[in-house]
Short mmCIF file of C-alpha atoms in Angstrom, two decimals:
data_model
loop_
_atom_site.label_atom_id
_atom_site.label_comp_id
_atom_site.label_asym_id
_atom_site.label_seq_id
_atom_site.Cartn_x
_atom_site.Cartn_y
_atom_site.Cartn_z
CA MET E 1 -8.54 23.65 15.02
CA VAL E 2 -9.22 21.40 17.98
CA LEU E 3 -11.10 18.17 17.44
CA ARG E 4 -14.45 18.06 19.23
CA VAL E 5 -16.26 14.83 20.03
CA PRO E 6 -19.60 14.67 21.88
CA THR E 7 -19.72 13.08 25.30
CA ASP E 8 -23.48 12.58 25.52
CA ARG E 9 -23.82 9.75 23.00
CA GLY E 10 -22.10 6.69 21.59
CA VAL E 11 -19.10 7.53 19.46
CA HIS E 12 -17.24 4.98 17.38
CA THR E 13 -13.50 5.55 17.10
CA THR E 14 -11.11 3.96 14.69
CA SER E 15 -7.83 4.87 13.10
CA LEU E 16 -6.03 4.34 9.84
CA LYS E 17 -2.64 5.04 8.40
CA VAL E 18 -2.16 7.14 5.30
CA ARG E 19 -0.71 5.11 2.44
CA PHE E 20 1.68 6.41 -0.19
CA TYR E 21 -0.64 5.95 -3.16
CA GLU E 22 -3.29 8.10 -1.53
CA LEU E 23 -1.14 11.20 -1.94
CA ASP E 24 -1.41 13.55 -4.87
CA PRO E 25 1.31 15.67 -6.51
CA TYR E 26 1.01 18.17 -3.64
CA ASP E 27 2.27 15.44 -1.23
CA HIS E 28 -1.12 15.70 0.50
CA VAL E 29 -3.76 13.05 0.75
CA ASN E 30 -6.02 13.85 -2.18
CA HIS E 31 -9.27 15.26 -0.81
CA ALA E 32 -11.41 12.54 -2.40
CA ASN E 33 -9.65 9.95 -0.23
CA TYR E 34 -11.01 11.53 2.93
CA PHE E 35 -14.47 10.49 1.83
CA SER E 36 -13.15 6.95 1.48
CA TYR E 37 -11.54 7.09 4.91
CA PHE E 38 -14.78 8.31 6.46
CA GLU E 39 -16.71 5.61 4.63
CA ALA E 40 -14.32 2.96 5.93
CA ALA E 41 -15.07 4.16 9.46
CA ARG E 42 -18.86 4.07 8.93
CA VAL E 43 -18.74 0.61 7.41
CA GLU E 44 -16.58 -0.64 10.29
CA TRP E 45 -19.00 0.86 12.79
CA LEU E 46 -21.94 -0.88 11.12
CA ALA E 47 -20.08 -4.19 10.87
CA GLU E 48 -19.28 -4.07 14.59
CA ALA E 49 -22.99 -3.61 15.25
CA GLY E 50 -23.71 -6.81 13.33
CA TRP E 51 -24.58 -5.11 10.05
CA GLY E 52 -21.72 -6.06 7.80
CA LEU E 53 -22.07 -5.66 4.09
CA ASP E 54 -22.88 -9.31 3.64
CA VAL E 55 -25.66 -9.20 6.23
CA MET E 56 -27.10 -6.04 4.69
CA LYS E 57 -27.13 -7.57 1.20
CA GLU E 58 -28.75 -10.77 2.44
CA ARG E 59 -31.47 -8.66 3.98
CA GLY E 60 -31.88 -6.80 0.69
CA LEU E 61 -30.63 -3.52 2.08
CA LEU E 62 -28.32 -0.87 0.74
CA LEU E 63 -27.34 2.23 2.67
CA VAL E 64 -26.53 5.00 0.23
CA VAL E 65 -25.04 8.44 0.67
CA VAL E 66 -27.49 11.18 -0.27
CA GLU E 67 -25.61 14.24 0.82
CA ALA E 68 -22.12 14.97 2.10
CA ARG E 69 -20.58 18.14 3.47
CA ALA E 70 -16.92 18.26 4.33
CA ARG E 71 -14.55 20.83 5.78
CA PHE E 72 -10.85 20.30 5.31
CA SER E 73 -8.83 21.93 8.07
CA THR E 74 -5.25 20.77 7.54
CA PRO E 75 -3.82 18.35 4.99
CA ALA E 76 -2.93 14.80 5.94
CA ARG E 77 0.42 13.47 4.80
CA TYR E 78 2.22 10.19 4.23
CA GLY E 79 2.58 7.85 7.16
CA GLU E 80 0.34 9.77 9.52
CA THR E 81 -2.10 7.87 11.66
CA LEU E 82 -5.51 9.49 11.55
CA THR E 83 -8.26 8.89 14.05
CA ILE E 84 -11.87 9.00 12.95
CA HIS E 85 -14.76 9.51 15.35
CA THR E 86 -18.23 8.67 14.04
CA TRP E 87 -21.64 9.26 15.57
CA VAL E 88 -25.25 9.62 14.54
CA GLU E 89 -26.63 13.12 14.92
CA GLU E 90 -30.19 12.29 13.98
CA ALA E 91 -31.91 9.11 12.90
CA GLY E 92 -35.08 9.87 11.00
CA ARG E 93 -37.66 7.56 9.48
CA VAL E 94 -36.04 7.77 6.09
CA LYS E 95 -32.76 9.60 6.39
CA THR E 96 -29.98 9.44 8.93
CA ALA E 97 -27.54 12.23 9.64
CA TRP E 98 -24.05 11.32 10.76
CA ARG E 99 -21.16 13.47 11.80
CA GLN E 100 -17.57 12.35 11.59
CA VAL E 101 -14.39 14.10 12.61
CA MET E 102 -10.90 13.09 11.61
CA GLY E 103 -7.91 14.08 13.69
CA ARG E 104 -4.19 13.89 14.01
CA GLY E 105 -3.94 13.70 17.77
CA ASP E 106 -6.12 16.58 19.03
CA ASP E 107 -5.90 18.48 15.78
CA GLN E 108 -8.87 18.37 13.44
CA VAL E 109 -7.91 17.33 9.93
CA ALA E 110 -11.40 17.21 8.49
CA ARG E 111 -15.05 17.03 9.43
CA LEU E 112 -17.86 15.37 7.53
CA ASP E 113 -21.62 15.66 7.78
CA ILE E 114 -23.34 12.98 5.83
CA VAL E 115 -26.94 12.06 5.11
CA ALA E 116 -27.60 8.44 4.23
CA ALA E 117 -30.78 6.55 3.34
CA PHE E 118 -31.74 2.94 2.93
CA THR E 119 -32.83 1.51 -0.39
CA ASP E 120 -33.71 -1.97 -1.57
CA LEU E 121 -31.35 -3.75 -3.94
CA ASP E 122 -33.00 -2.02 -6.90
CA GLY E 123 -32.27 1.39 -5.43
CA ARG E 124 -35.84 2.18 -4.33
CA PRO E 125 -35.91 4.22 -1.11
CA ILE E 126 -37.28 2.43 1.94
CA ARG E 127 -37.85 3.36 5.56
CA THR E 128 -35.05 2.90 8.03
CA PRO E 129 -35.53 -0.72 9.21
CA PRO E 130 -36.65 -0.80 12.86
CA GLU E 131 -33.58 -2.81 13.90
CA PHE E 132 -31.46 0.19 13.04
CA ALA E 133 -33.19 2.46 15.53
CA ALA E 134 -31.26 0.71 18.28
CA VAL E 135 -28.06 0.64 16.24
CA PHE E 136 -28.17 4.34 15.54
CA ALA E 137 -29.08 5.20 19.13
CA ARG E 138 -25.99 3.52 20.58
CA MET F 1 -33.99 15.63 -11.19
CA VAL F 2 -33.25 17.79 -14.20
CA LEU F 3 -29.75 19.16 -14.66
CA ARG F 4 -29.60 22.97 -14.49
CA VAL F 5 -26.76 25.00 -15.93
CA PRO F 6 -26.59 28.82 -15.83
CA THR F 7 -26.77 30.75 -19.08
CA ASP F 8 -25.46 34.07 -17.80
CA ARG F 9 -21.82 33.10 -17.31
CA GLY F 10 -19.00 30.94 -18.67
CA VAL F 11 -19.54 27.26 -18.07
CA HIS F 12 -16.90 24.61 -18.75
CA THR F 13 -18.24 21.30 -19.96
CA THR F 14 -16.40 18.01 -20.16
CA SER F 15 -17.30 14.36 -20.03
CA LEU F 16 -15.85 11.14 -18.78
CA LYS F 17 -16.67 7.49 -18.92
CA VAL F 18 -17.16 5.41 -15.82
CA ARG F 19 -14.51 2.72 -15.49
CA PHE F 20 -15.05 -0.72 -13.99
CA TYR F 21 -12.69 -0.30 -11.05
CA GLU F 22 -14.57 2.78 -9.89
CA LEU F 23 -17.58 0.66 -8.95
CA ASP F 24 -18.18 -0.69 -5.49
CA PRO F 25 -19.96 -3.89 -4.45
CA TYR F 26 -23.31 -2.18 -5.05
CA ASP F 27 -22.41 -1.94 -8.78
CA HIS F 28 -22.52 1.85 -8.34
CA VAL F 29 -19.71 4.28 -8.72
CA ASN F 30 -18.46 4.65 -5.16
CA HIS F 31 -19.44 8.11 -3.92
CA ALA F 32 -15.83 9.15 -3.23
CA ASN F 33 -15.08 8.83 -6.94
CA TYR F 34 -17.52 11.62 -7.76
CA PHE F 35 -15.23 14.00 -5.95
CA SER F 36 -12.39 12.77 -8.14
CA TYR F 37 -14.49 13.20 -11.28
CA PHE F 38 -15.39 16.74 -10.27
CA GLU F 39 -11.76 17.48 -9.50
CA ALA F 40 -10.71 16.18 -12.91
CA ALA F 41 -13.15 18.66 -14.48
CA ARG F 42 -11.85 21.60 -12.43
CA VAL F 43 -8.23 20.77 -13.21
CA GLU F 44 -9.05 20.46 -16.91
CA TRP F 45 -10.83 23.80 -16.82
CA LEU F 46 -7.84 25.49 -15.19
CA ALA F 47 -5.38 23.85 -17.61
CA GLU F 48 -7.41 25.12 -20.56
CA ALA F 49 -7.12 28.62 -19.12
CA GLY F 50 -3.34 28.29 -19.09
CA TRP F 51 -3.07 27.26 -15.44
CA GLY F 52 -1.97 23.67 -15.64
CA LEU F 53 -0.53 22.00 -12.58
CA ASP F 54 3.00 22.53 -13.82
CA VAL F 55 2.45 26.27 -14.34
CA MET F 56 0.84 26.61 -10.92
CA LYS F 57 3.73 24.84 -9.20
CA GLU F 58 6.34 26.93 -11.04
CA ARG F 59 4.52 30.00 -9.79
CA GLY F 60 4.55 28.59 -6.26
CA LEU F 61 0.79 28.20 -6.10
CA LEU F 62 -1.47 25.46 -4.81
CA LEU F 63 -5.23 25.56 -5.02
CA VAL F 64 -6.67 23.54 -2.17
CA VAL F 65 -10.20 22.43 -1.37
CA VAL F 66 -11.45 23.97 1.86
CA GLU F 67 -15.05 22.86 1.82
CA ALA F 68 -17.16 20.56 -0.31
CA ARG F 69 -20.88 19.92 -0.33
CA ALA F 70 -22.35 17.25 -2.54
CA ARG F 71 -25.81 15.95 -3.34
CA PHE F 72 -26.11 12.56 -4.94
CA SER F 73 -29.27 12.25 -7.00
CA THR F 74 -28.98 8.95 -8.87
CA PRO F 75 -26.13 6.45 -8.96
CA ALA F 76 -23.77 6.27 -11.91
CA ARG F 77 -22.99 2.84 -13.32
CA TYR F 78 -20.41 1.06 -15.44
CA GLY F 79 -19.84 2.34 -18.95
CA GLU F 80 -21.97 5.46 -18.61
CA THR F 81 -20.70 8.69 -20.04
CA LEU F 82 -21.14 11.50 -17.55
CA THR F 83 -21.06 15.15 -18.40
CA ILE F 84 -19.71 17.65 -15.91
CA HIS F 85 -20.48 21.36 -16.04
CA THR F 86 -18.27 23.66 -13.97
CA TRP F 87 -18.57 27.35 -13.19
CA VAL F 88 -17.45 29.87 -10.62
CA GLU F 89 -20.24 31.17 -8.43
CA GLU F 90 -18.21 33.73 -6.57
CA ALA F 91 -14.55 34.69 -6.67
CA GLY F 92 -13.50 36.38 -3.44
CA ARG F 93 -10.17 37.83 -2.40
CA VAL F 94 -9.24 34.66 -0.60
CA LYS F 95 -11.78 31.99 -1.35
CA THR F 96 -13.53 30.96 -4.52
CA ALA F 97 -16.85 29.20 -4.68
CA TRP F 98 -17.50 26.82 -7.55
CA ARG F 99 -20.56 24.87 -8.51
CA GLN F 100 -20.43 21.72 -10.57
CA VAL F 101 -23.23 19.52 -11.83
CA MET F 102 -22.82 16.04 -13.23
CA GLY F 103 -25.38 14.59 -15.58
CA ARG F 104 -26.34 11.57 -17.60
CA GLY F 105 -27.97 13.36 -20.52
CA ASP F 106 -30.44 15.81 -18.91
CA ASP F 107 -30.61 13.89 -15.67
CA GLN F 108 -28.68 15.17 -12.71
CA VAL F 109 -26.45 12.51 -11.17
CA ALA F 110 -24.78 14.75 -8.60
CA ARG F 111 -24.10 18.35 -7.71
CA LEU F 112 -21.09 19.78 -5.94
CA ASP F 113 -20.48 23.12 -4.25
CA ILE F 114 -16.87 23.60 -3.47
CA VAL F 115 -14.82 26.32 -1.79
CA ALA F 116 -11.15 26.49 -2.75
CA ALA F 117 -8.32 28.76 -1.66
CA PHE F 118 -4.80 29.45 -2.84
CA THR F 119 -1.79 28.66 -0.69
CA ASP F 120 1.94 28.87 -1.27
CA LEU F 121 3.91 25.63 -1.58
CA ASP F 122 4.23 25.45 2.21
CA GLY F 123 0.47 25.54 2.63
CA ARG F 124 0.21 29.13 3.87
CA PRO F 125 -2.98 30.85 2.66
CA ILE F 126 -2.47 33.65 0.15
CA ARG F 127 -4.78 36.03 -1.69
CA THR F 128 -6.24 34.95 -5.00
CA PRO F 129 -3.57 36.03 -7.52
CA PRO F 130 -4.86 38.93 -9.69
CA GLU F 131 -4.42 36.90 -12.89
CA PHE F 132 -7.14 34.57 -11.67
CA ALA F 133 -9.75 37.30 -11.48
CA ALA F 134 -10.01 37.13 -15.26
CA VAL F 135 -9.87 33.34 -15.29
CA PHE F 136 -12.67 33.00 -12.79
CA ALA F 137 -14.79 35.65 -14.50
CA ARG F 138 -14.82 33.83 -17.85
CA MET L 1 10.58 1.85 -27.05
CA VAL L 2 8.29 1.51 -30.04
CA LEU L 3 4.81 0.12 -29.53
CA ARG L 4 4.21 -3.16 -31.33
CA VAL L 5 0.77 -4.49 -32.19
CA PRO L 6 0.15 -7.75 -34.05
CA THR L 7 -1.41 -7.61 -37.49
CA ASP L 8 -2.47 -11.25 -37.74
CA ARG L 9 -5.34 -11.20 -35.25
CA GLY L 10 -8.12 -9.05 -33.84
CA VAL L 11 -6.86 -6.22 -31.70
CA HIS L 12 -9.13 -4.00 -29.62
CA THR L 13 -8.02 -0.40 -29.33
CA THR L 14 -9.29 2.19 -26.90
CA SER L 15 -7.91 5.30 -25.28
CA LEU L 16 -8.20 7.13 -22.01
CA LYS L 17 -7.03 10.37 -20.53
CA VAL L 18 -4.91 10.53 -17.41
CA ARG L 19 -6.74 12.24 -14.56
CA PHE L 20 -5.12 14.41 -11.89
CA TYR L 21 -5.94 12.17 -8.95
CA GLU L 22 -4.19 9.22 -10.58
CA LEU L 23 -0.82 10.91 -10.14
CA ASP L 24 1.45 10.27 -7.20
CA PRO L 25 3.92 12.65 -5.53
CA TYR L 26 6.37 12.00 -8.37
CA ASP L 27 3.89 13.66 -10.79
CA HIS L 28 3.66 10.28 -12.54
CA VAL L 29 0.66 8.05 -12.84
CA ASN L 30 1.09 5.68 -9.92
CA HIS L 31 2.02 2.26 -11.30
CA ALA L 32 -1.00 0.53 -9.76
CA ASN L 33 -3.26 2.66 -11.92
CA TYR L 34 -1.87 1.10 -15.08
CA PHE L 35 -3.43 -2.18 -14.02
CA SER L 36 -6.73 -0.36 -13.68
CA TYR L 37 -6.33 1.24 -17.10
CA PHE L 38 -5.58 -2.13 -18.65
CA GLU L 39 -8.55 -3.66 -16.86
CA ALA L 40 -10.81 -0.89 -18.16
CA ALA L 41 -9.71 -1.80 -21.69
CA ARG L 42 -10.36 -5.53 -21.19
CA VAL L 43 -13.78 -4.90 -19.70
CA GLU L 44 -14.66 -2.57 -22.57
CA TRP L 45 -13.51 -5.18 -25.08
CA LEU L 46 -15.67 -7.84 -23.46
CA ALA L 47 -18.68 -5.53 -23.24
CA GLU L 48 -18.41 -4.72 -26.93
CA ALA L 49 -18.50 -8.47 -27.62
CA GLY L 50 -21.79 -8.72 -25.74
CA TRP L 51 -20.25 -9.84 -22.44
CA GLY L 52 -20.81 -6.88 -20.19
CA LEU L 53 -20.48 -7.32 -16.47
CA ASP L 54 -24.22 -7.57 -16.05
CA VAL L 55 -24.49 -10.34 -18.66
CA MET L 56 -21.59 -12.24 -17.10
CA LYS L 57 -23.13 -12.06 -13.63
CA GLU L 58 -26.55 -13.18 -14.91
CA ARG L 59 -24.82 -16.17 -16.45
CA GLY L 60 -23.07 -16.88 -13.15
CA LEU L 61 -19.63 -16.12 -14.50
CA LEU L 62 -16.68 -14.23 -13.12
CA LEU L 63 -13.46 -13.69 -15.00
CA VAL L 64 -10.63 -13.30 -12.53
CA VAL L 65 -7.00 -12.34 -12.95
CA VAL L 66 -4.67 -15.18 -11.99
CA GLU L 67 -1.35 -13.74 -13.04
CA ALA L 68 -0.13 -10.39 -14.30
CA ARG L 69 3.25 -9.33 -15.62
CA ALA L 70 3.92 -5.71 -16.46
CA ARG L 71 6.82 -3.75 -17.87
CA PHE L 72 6.85 -0.01 -17.38
CA SER L 73 8.77 1.78 -20.11
CA THR L 74 8.14 5.48 -19.58
CA PRO L 75 5.94 7.24 -17.03
CA ALA L 76 2.56 8.64 -18.01
CA ARG L 77 1.72 12.15 -16.86
CA TYR L 78 -1.26 14.41 -16.30
CA GLY L 79 -3.52 15.12 -19.23
CA GLU L 80 -1.92 12.64 -21.60
CA THR L 81 -4.12 10.50 -23.77
CA LEU L 82 -3.01 6.89 -23.67
CA THR L 83 -3.98 4.28 -26.20
CA ILE L 84 -4.42 0.68 -25.12
CA HIS L 85 -4.31 -2.25 -27.54
CA THR L 86 -5.66 -5.55 -26.27
CA TRP L 87 -5.57 -9.02 -27.80
CA VAL L 88 -5.76 -12.65 -26.79
CA GLU L 89 -2.49 -14.51 -27.16
CA GLU L 90 -3.81 -17.92 -26.25
CA ALA L 91 -7.24 -19.16 -25.23
CA GLY L 92 -6.96 -22.42 -23.33
CA ARG L 93 -9.63 -24.65 -21.86
CA VAL L 94 -9.23 -23.10 -18.45
CA LYS L 95 -6.93 -20.11 -18.70
CA THR L 96 -6.66 -17.34 -21.23
CA ALA L 97 -3.54 -15.32 -21.89
CA TRP L 98 -3.92 -11.71 -22.98
CA ARG L 99 -1.37 -9.17 -24.01
CA GLN L 100 -1.97 -5.45 -23.76
CA VAL L 101 0.25 -2.57 -24.74
CA MET L 102 -0.25 1.04 -23.73
CA GLY L 103 1.18 3.85 -25.79
CA ARG L 104 1.54 7.56 -26.07
CA GLY L 105 1.44 7.85 -29.85
CA ASP L 106 3.97 5.28 -31.10
CA ASP L 107 5.86 5.20 -27.81
CA GLN L 108 5.30 2.28 -25.50
CA VAL L 109 4.38 3.38 -21.99
CA ALA L 110 3.73 -0.08 -20.59
CA ARG L 111 3.02 -3.66 -21.56
CA LEU L 112 0.96 -6.21 -19.69
CA ASP L 113 0.70 -9.98 -19.97
CA ILE L 114 -2.22 -11.29 -18.05
CA VAL L 115 -3.67 -14.72 -17.38
CA ALA L 116 -7.35 -14.86 -16.53
CA ALA L 117 -9.67 -17.72 -15.67
CA PHE L 118 -13.42 -18.15 -15.31
CA THR L 119 -15.00 -19.05 -12.00
CA ASP L 120 -18.59 -19.42 -10.86
CA LEU L 121 -20.03 -16.83 -8.48
CA ASP L 122 -18.58 -18.73 -5.53
CA GLY L 123 -15.10 -18.51 -6.96
CA ARG L 124 -14.83 -22.16 -8.09
CA PRO L 125 -12.78 -22.50 -11.29
CA ILE L 126 -14.73 -23.56 -14.37
CA ARG L 127 -13.85 -24.25 -17.99
CA THR L 128 -13.87 -21.38 -20.43
CA PRO L 129 -17.51 -21.32 -21.63
CA PRO L 130 -17.73 -22.39 -25.30
CA GLU L 131 -19.25 -19.05 -26.34
CA PHE L 132 -15.98 -17.40 -25.44
CA ALA L 133 -13.96 -19.42 -27.92
CA ALA L 134 -15.38 -17.23 -30.66
CA VAL L 135 -15.01 -14.08 -28.60
CA PHE L 136 -11.36 -14.74 -27.87
CA ALA L 137 -10.62 -15.73 -31.45
CA ARG L 138 -11.80 -12.43 -32.89
CA MET A 1 -1.31 -22.32 -1.06
CA VAL A 2 0.90 -21.90 1.96
CA LEU A 3 2.76 -18.65 2.45
CA ARG A 4 6.55 -19.06 2.33
CA VAL A 5 8.96 -16.53 3.81
CA PRO A 6 12.77 -16.93 3.75
CA THR A 7 14.62 -17.40 7.00
CA ASP A 8 18.11 -16.57 5.76
CA ARG A 9 17.69 -12.83 5.30
CA GLY A 10 15.95 -9.75 6.66
CA VAL A 11 12.21 -9.73 6.01
CA HIS A 12 9.99 -6.77 6.68
CA THR A 13 6.49 -7.61 7.85
CA THR A 14 3.50 -5.30 8.02
CA SER A 15 -0.22 -5.68 7.87
CA LEU A 16 -3.19 -3.75 6.60
CA LYS A 17 -6.92 -4.04 6.71
CA VAL A 18 -9.03 -4.22 3.57
CA ARG A 19 -11.30 -1.19 3.23
CA PHE A 20 -14.77 -1.22 1.71
CA TYR A 21 -13.98 1.08 -1.21
CA GLU A 22 -11.19 -1.22 -2.36
CA LEU A 23 -13.71 -3.88 -3.34
CA ASP A 24 -15.09 -4.25 -6.81
CA PRO A 25 -18.51 -5.52 -7.90
CA TYR A 26 -17.32 -9.09 -7.29
CA ASP A 27 -16.99 -8.28 -3.56
CA HIS A 28 -13.26 -8.95 -3.97
CA VAL A 29 -10.44 -6.51 -3.55
CA ASN A 30 -9.85 -5.31 -7.09
CA HIS A 31 -6.56 -6.77 -8.32
CA ALA A 32 -5.01 -3.34 -8.97
CA ASN A 33 -5.24 -2.59 -5.26
CA TYR A 34 -2.85 -5.42 -4.43
CA PHE A 35 -0.14 -3.49 -6.21
CA SER A 36 -0.98 -0.52 -4.00
CA TYR A 37 -0.89 -2.68 -0.88
CA PHE A 38 2.50 -4.08 -1.86
CA GLU A 39 3.78 -0.59 -2.60
CA ALA A 40 2.60 0.61 0.81
CA ALA A 41 4.69 -2.15 2.39
CA ARG A 42 7.81 -1.30 0.36
CA VAL A 43 7.50 2.39 1.16
CA GLU A 44 7.04 1.62 4.85
CA TRP A 45 10.08 -0.63 4.78
CA LEU A 46 12.20 2.10 3.20
CA ALA A 47 10.91 4.75 5.61
CA GLU A 48 11.84 2.55 8.57
CA ALA A 49 15.36 2.34 7.15
CA GLY A 50 15.58 6.12 7.16
CA TRP A 51 14.65 6.55 3.50
CA GLY A 52 11.25 8.16 3.66
CA LEU A 53 9.85 9.85 0.60
CA ASP A 54 10.87 13.26 1.87
CA VAL A 55 14.48 12.16 2.43
CA MET A 56 14.61 10.54 -1.02
CA LYS A 57 13.31 13.68 -2.71
CA GLU A 58 15.74 15.93 -0.83
CA ARG A 59 18.52 13.70 -2.06
CA GLY A 60 17.18 13.95 -5.61
CA LEU A 61 16.23 10.30 -5.81
CA LEU A 62 13.22 8.49 -7.16
CA LEU A 63 12.76 4.73 -6.97
CA VAL A 64 10.58 3.61 -9.84
CA VAL A 65 8.97 0.29 -10.67
CA VAL A 66 10.34 -1.14 -13.89
CA GLU A 67 8.73 -4.56 -13.89
CA ALA A 68 6.12 -6.32 -11.80
CA ARG A 69 4.94 -9.91 -11.81
CA ALA A 70 2.05 -10.96 -9.62
CA ARG A 71 0.26 -14.21 -8.88
CA PHE A 72 -3.15 -14.03 -7.31
CA SER A 73 -3.94 -17.13 -5.27
CA THR A 74 -7.18 -16.37 -3.43
CA PRO A 75 -9.24 -13.20 -3.35
CA ALA A 76 -9.10 -10.84 -0.38
CA ARG A 77 -12.40 -9.57 1.01
CA TYR A 78 -13.80 -6.79 3.14
CA GLY A 79 -12.48 -6.42 6.65
CA GLU A 80 -9.72 -9.00 6.34
CA THR A 81 -6.34 -8.20 7.79
CA LEU A 82 -3.61 -9.05 5.32
CA THR A 83 0.02 -9.50 6.22
CA ILE A 84 2.71 -8.51 3.76
CA HIS A 85 6.28 -9.80 3.92
CA THR A 86 8.89 -7.95 1.89
CA TRP A 87 12.50 -8.78 1.15
CA VAL A 88 15.18 -8.03 -1.40
CA GLU A 89 16.09 -10.97 -3.61
CA GLU A 90 18.93 -9.30 -5.43
CA ALA A 91 20.42 -5.83 -5.28
CA GLY A 92 22.28 -5.02 -8.47
CA ARG A 93 24.20 -1.94 -9.49
CA VAL A 94 21.23 -0.54 -11.31
CA LYS A 95 18.20 -2.67 -10.61
CA THR A 96 16.90 -4.25 -7.46
CA ALA A 97 14.66 -7.29 -7.33
CA TRP A 98 12.19 -7.61 -4.49
CA ARG A 99 9.81 -10.36 -3.58
CA GLN A 100 6.69 -9.78 -1.55
CA VAL A 101 4.09 -12.23 -0.32
CA MET A 102 0.70 -11.34 1.05
CA GLY A 103 -1.15 -13.68 3.35
CA ARG A 104 -4.27 -14.20 5.35
CA GLY A 105 -2.79 -16.09 8.27
CA ASP A 106 -0.69 -18.85 6.67
CA ASP A 107 -2.61 -18.74 3.42
CA GLN A 108 -1.01 -17.00 0.47
CA VAL A 109 -3.31 -14.41 -1.08
CA ALA A 110 -0.83 -13.06 -3.62
CA ARG A 111 2.85 -12.91 -4.45
CA LEU A 112 4.71 -10.13 -6.20
CA ASP A 113 8.12 -10.00 -7.85
CA ILE A 114 9.13 -6.47 -8.61
CA VAL A 115 12.13 -4.85 -10.23
CA ALA A 116 12.84 -1.25 -9.26
CA ALA A 117 15.51 1.22 -10.31
CA PHE A 118 16.69 4.60 -9.11
CA THR A 119 16.39 7.70 -11.24
CA ASP A 120 17.12 11.36 -10.64
CA LEU A 121 14.22 13.79 -10.34
CA ASP A 122 14.13 14.15 -14.12
CA GLY A 123 13.67 10.43 -14.58
CA ARG A 124 17.20 9.65 -15.77
CA PRO A 125 18.42 6.23 -14.58
CA ILE A 126 21.22 6.31 -12.03
CA ARG A 127 23.20 3.67 -10.18
CA THR A 128 21.90 2.38 -6.90
CA PRO A 129 23.33 4.83 -4.36
CA PRO A 130 25.97 3.11 -2.17
CA GLU A 131 24.00 3.82 1.01
CA PHE A 132 21.33 1.47 -0.24
CA ALA A 133 23.64 -1.50 -0.42
CA ALA A 134 23.39 -1.76 3.35
CA VAL A 135 19.67 -1.05 3.34
CA PHE A 136 18.95 -3.78 0.81
CA ALA A 137 21.24 -6.25 2.54
CA ARG A 138 19.42 -6.02 5.87
#
């Protein structure tokens, strides 16, 4: 399956290398690790926009995953370098929908649709802070 | 949100305790770990039906996750005991759909819909082996 | 190798079950996970003494690992239930030395010697709080 | 503490970036992950010498960790790039001793002394294969 990335909006691209301990007895990256890889890409994207973890916490903000839907196309293996493309599909007043695709070259390894929402440090849902409108519209 | 488990089919129930190192800086279980918890429950369920990892491998079978859809209702925290209920929603000739719910008492923590498929040891898709019809229909 | 536990002091015993995703391509529990298992046992031991993570943080205390020495005797595998025995070898004014042994029945799977020290929330070393003298002497 | 790397023998150097999900509630990289980081470096080093996992397995060889001793100097945090230097201290007929240091720039984050031994695929100890004499003497 060919990797598809939109050309009409800002897309963040990063890459990471599969590490030995992320494999399972099938010699594949265990599927739960893909969620961690995708998370690493989202967190990096936010940090590059000035919203590192530390800044978020100081501002009393958490961004939590509400829903996640993943398709796994082909397994990733040891030593491969995977590229992750991240973009925001829709930024609502409360929830934000992101799409992320992971590839080995032009080949799609996995795709993730995720819905995230802001909460305060006690976990109470809050509206998307206005500063993030610009961040998410990049 | 109240946990809902079907009464018209076989449901496998297991529980596990959240460990410290599964938390992230939010003091929550990191969302990727839920997928590992759910996997642990599925693997346990299969092993109890006589299809442990070792048996599967000897028979040249892998069961791989093709699609996963999760909803996260409330965060899990350190030391909590979580109960996971697993059942098969639909067992097709090639793909099998499972639903799993994770609870803290009667409270739903997360829900997972997963589609899995059998492959041979080289990753080539194969039909669901006939022996599994009975397993999945429990 | 036979598991040896002291009889002249308080020993905390707990057990945990190996989960599928903790295995590596050798079908063994990856060695890094043993450190997590041992940590889970120490944290449980502290929590049972009234020093859960939350209490520690409220009091401005972190307990960090300074040194760790492990011997791996036999590999742990999927589905095994491992027992972990934890005790304090020596509680100093600044550092505390713990020993932990992990077994499968009477067989030693691994042994860990760990040195831990208290810091404040900014990571500055502090003396072992007096309340812990009693905890560590159990 | 200043990082020290020998100049009289071959040293393998690699680097990796701390990922969000590797943090624990202290905002530090959980100590168990350091063992994974160090392992990633050793595996990379072996693969670059022509002894990737796949090659090892085909040859019926496993390299297992027998003993590990770590010192943790300063915590690693999110987003940091850590450099790992790996070398062989002593290659015996059965066991091999490695030293690894992890740094943030010139600052030592952690140091690991590890003893590893070869086994066959059933876990029986075997002598270090002669081909590895050259590998370890690089």
